[in-house]
Amino acid sequence: MQTILQKKYLGIILGALYGLVYRAVNEIEDVGLFDYSIFSISFFWILPVAIGLIPIWFARKEIIHSRWRQILFPVGSVFLFFTFALASGLEDMVCVLILSLPFVAAAGISGIVFSEIIKRRESNKLLSLIFLPFLFVPLESSFPDKLETFESEQAIIIESSSAHIWEFILEVPEIENSEYDYGFYNYIGIPRPVRSVLHEENGTEYRIGYFTDGLSLYEEVTQKEINKFVEFKIILEKSKLRDLPTDKHILKSDYFAFESISYELVELDENRTELILNCSYSIESKMNWYAGFWAKEIIMDFERKLLDVLKVKVETQNK
């Protein structure tokens, strides 16, 4: 009885370890065989299918007639993989959030499908599908990524003149914890803004944005019309990024880039101004639709919270 139980749950552990090995191998930049991208079909959809197969194959006799176990075992293996990836530092909570939906869906469905296949004809050859994520990489790499540009825009009405608001845009005063509306994304690792200062270097004007967790971004002023419009471009070479998977997979990656960040002030009357915050960014991958969804969700959340803080600060210190 004990041997049966051990074998039944062994597949869950082995599936998680298999996922961890695949993830670790793809982290090695010098391995020429693998063209790893966090937003790849191989990683997002093929890998969880292979992870889901392993616990089904090992526990096939015990769970073949239990539909909920056919789903629970592969999904359990996926969550154990997430735990291992978090503990090893290969992923953080933001990465796990983005991975969770396709991984859980693909693993759960694969558990049902593989169980039906085993019911009809049990075959050890089915286990050979664990090599599919590795074999799919060169096939996927032969097709070019698609480059797309997206925009996220938020606006707020502030009871103040555009001239007064302008001062808070170029150099955002210190934002206290009590002033910022912490949300879900902040609690799982998205940093919040702290302050920004203007800085001139070799005749070029920059705004340095300071965030929590030691993140600081150099933003070159590319356009400026006093009291009306200002545009920034993030210069990653000068910025100080965090040593976290989120920064590595997004800010340092080749598939995501901030194109510009701009503020536009539209004076509605003498003491009432609409402040418009726009962020333009590009994504180059084979899963732009999914990457774009999460990028927009996180950026819009950031924009809303920043505009709310600016409104309170400006109106509190209104002249």
CSV table of C-alpha atoms in Angstrom, one decimal, residues 125-234:
chain,number,residue,atom,x,y,z
A,125,LYS,CA,5.6,5.4,-25.8
A,126,LEU,CA,3.4,8.2,-24.5
A,127,LEU,CA,6.1,9.2,-22.0
A,128,SER,CA,8.3,10.1,-25.0
A,129,LEU,CA,6.2,13.3,-25.3
A,130,ILE,CA,8.3,14.8,-22.4
A,131,PHE,CA,10.9,15.7,-25.1
A,132,LEU,CA,8.3,17.7,-27.0
A,133,PRO,CA,9.1,21.1,-25.4
A,134,PHE,CA,12.8,20.7,-26.3
A,135,LEU,CA,12.0,19.5,-29.9
A,136,PHE,CA,9.5,22.3,-30.5
A,137,VAL,CA,12.0,25.1,-29.7
A,138,PRO,CA,13.9,24.9,-33.1
A,139,LEU,CA,10.7,24.6,-35.0
A,140,GLU,CA,9.3,27.7,-33.2
A,141,SER,CA,12.5,29.6,-33.7
A,142,SER,CA,12.3,29.1,-37.5
A,143,PHE,CA,9.3,31.5,-37.6
A,144,PRO,CA,9.9,35.2,-37.0
A,145,ASP,CA,8.5,37.1,-34.0
A,146,LYS,CA,5.9,39.8,-34.6
A,147,LEU,CA,6.7,43.4,-33.6
A,148,GLU,CA,3.7,45.4,-32.4
A,149,THR,CA,3.4,48.8,-30.6
A,150,PHE,CA,0.8,49.4,-27.9
A,151,GLU,CA,-0.4,52.4,-26.0
A,152,SER,CA,-1.9,52.8,-22.5
A,153,GLU,CA,-3.5,56.1,-21.6
A,154,GLN,CA,-5.1,57.4,-18.4
A,155,ALA,CA,-6.5,60.9,-17.6
A,156,ILE,CA,-7.6,62.8,-14.5
A,157,ILE,CA,-9.1,66.2,-13.8
A,158,ILE,CA,-7.1,68.2,-11.3
A,159,GLU,CA,-8.4,71.4,-9.6
A,160,SER,CA,-5.4,73.5,-10.4
A,161,SER,CA,-3.7,75.5,-13.1
A,162,SER,CA,-1.5,73.8,-15.7
A,163,ALA,CA,1.5,75.9,-14.6
A,164,HIS,CA,1.2,74.6,-11.0
A,165,ILE,CA,0.7,70.9,-12.1
A,166,TRP,CA,3.8,71.2,-14.4
A,167,GLU,CA,6.1,71.6,-11.4
A,168,PHE,CA,4.9,68.2,-10.0
A,169,ILE,CA,5.3,66.4,-13.3
A,170,LEU,CA,9.0,67.3,-14.0
A,171,GLU,CA,10.0,66.6,-10.4
A,172,VAL,CA,7.6,64.5,-8.5
A,173,PRO,CA,7.8,65.2,-4.7
A,174,GLU,CA,8.5,62.4,-2.3
A,175,ILE,CA,5.5,60.0,-2.2
A,176,GLU,CA,4.9,58.6,1.3
A,177,ASN,CA,3.5,55.1,1.9
A,178,SER,CA,0.3,56.6,3.4
A,179,GLU,CA,-0.3,58.6,0.2
A,180,TYR,CA,0.0,55.7,-2.2
A,181,ASP,CA,-2.9,53.2,-2.8
A,182,TYR,CA,-1.1,49.9,-2.6
A,183,GLY,CA,-2.8,47.3,-4.8
A,184,PHE,CA,-2.4,43.6,-5.7
A,185,TYR,CA,0.4,44.2,-8.2
A,186,ASN,CA,2.5,46.1,-5.7
A,187,TYR,CA,2.1,43.3,-3.1
A,188,ILE,CA,3.4,40.7,-5.5
A,189,GLY,CA,6.5,42.7,-6.6
A,190,ILE,CA,5.6,45.6,-8.9
A,191,PRO,CA,7.5,48.6,-7.4
A,192,ARG,CA,5.8,51.9,-6.7
A,193,PRO,CA,7.1,55.4,-7.6
A,194,VAL,CA,8.9,57.3,-4.8
A,195,ARG,CA,10.0,60.5,-6.4
A,196,SER,CA,11.7,62.0,-9.5
A,197,VAL,CA,14.3,64.6,-10.0
A,198,LEU,CA,15.7,66.5,-13.0
A,199,HIS,CA,19.3,66.0,-14.0
A,200,GLU,CA,21.4,67.4,-16.8
A,201,GLU,CA,24.3,65.4,-18.3
A,202,ASN,CA,26.4,66.5,-21.2
A,203,GLY,CA,23.8,68.9,-22.4
A,204,THR,CA,21.0,66.3,-22.2
A,205,GLU,CA,18.1,66.7,-19.7
A,206,TYR,CA,17.0,63.6,-17.8
A,207,ARG,CA,14.4,62.9,-15.3
A,208,ILE,CA,15.5,60.2,-12.8
A,209,GLY,CA,12.5,58.3,-11.5
A,210,TYR,CA,13.1,56.5,-8.1
A,211,PHE,CA,11.0,53.5,-7.2
A,212,THR,CA,10.8,51.1,-4.3
A,213,ASP,CA,13.2,48.1,-4.1
A,214,GLY,CA,16.1,50.2,-5.4
A,215,LEU,CA,14.8,50.6,-9.0
A,216,SER,CA,15.7,53.9,-10.7
A,217,LEU,CA,15.0,54.8,-14.3
A,218,TYR,CA,16.8,57.4,-16.4
A,219,GLU,CA,14.2,59.1,-18.6
A,220,GLU,CA,15.6,61.4,-21.3
A,221,VAL,CA,13.5,64.5,-22.0
A,222,THR,CA,12.8,64.2,-25.8
A,223,GLN,CA,10.0,66.8,-26.1
A,224,LYS,CA,9.0,69.6,-23.9
A,225,GLU,CA,6.5,72.5,-24.2
A,226,ILE,CA,6.3,74.4,-20.9
A,227,ASN,CA,3.0,73.9,-19.1
A,228,LYS,CA,1.5,71.8,-21.9
A,229,PHE,CA,3.5,68.7,-22.9
A,230,VAL,CA,6.5,66.6,-22.0
A,231,GLU,CA,7.8,63.3,-23.3
A,232,PHE,CA,10.4,61.0,-21.9
A,233,LYS,CA,12.3,58.0,-23.2
A,234,ILE,CA,13.7,55.4,-20.8
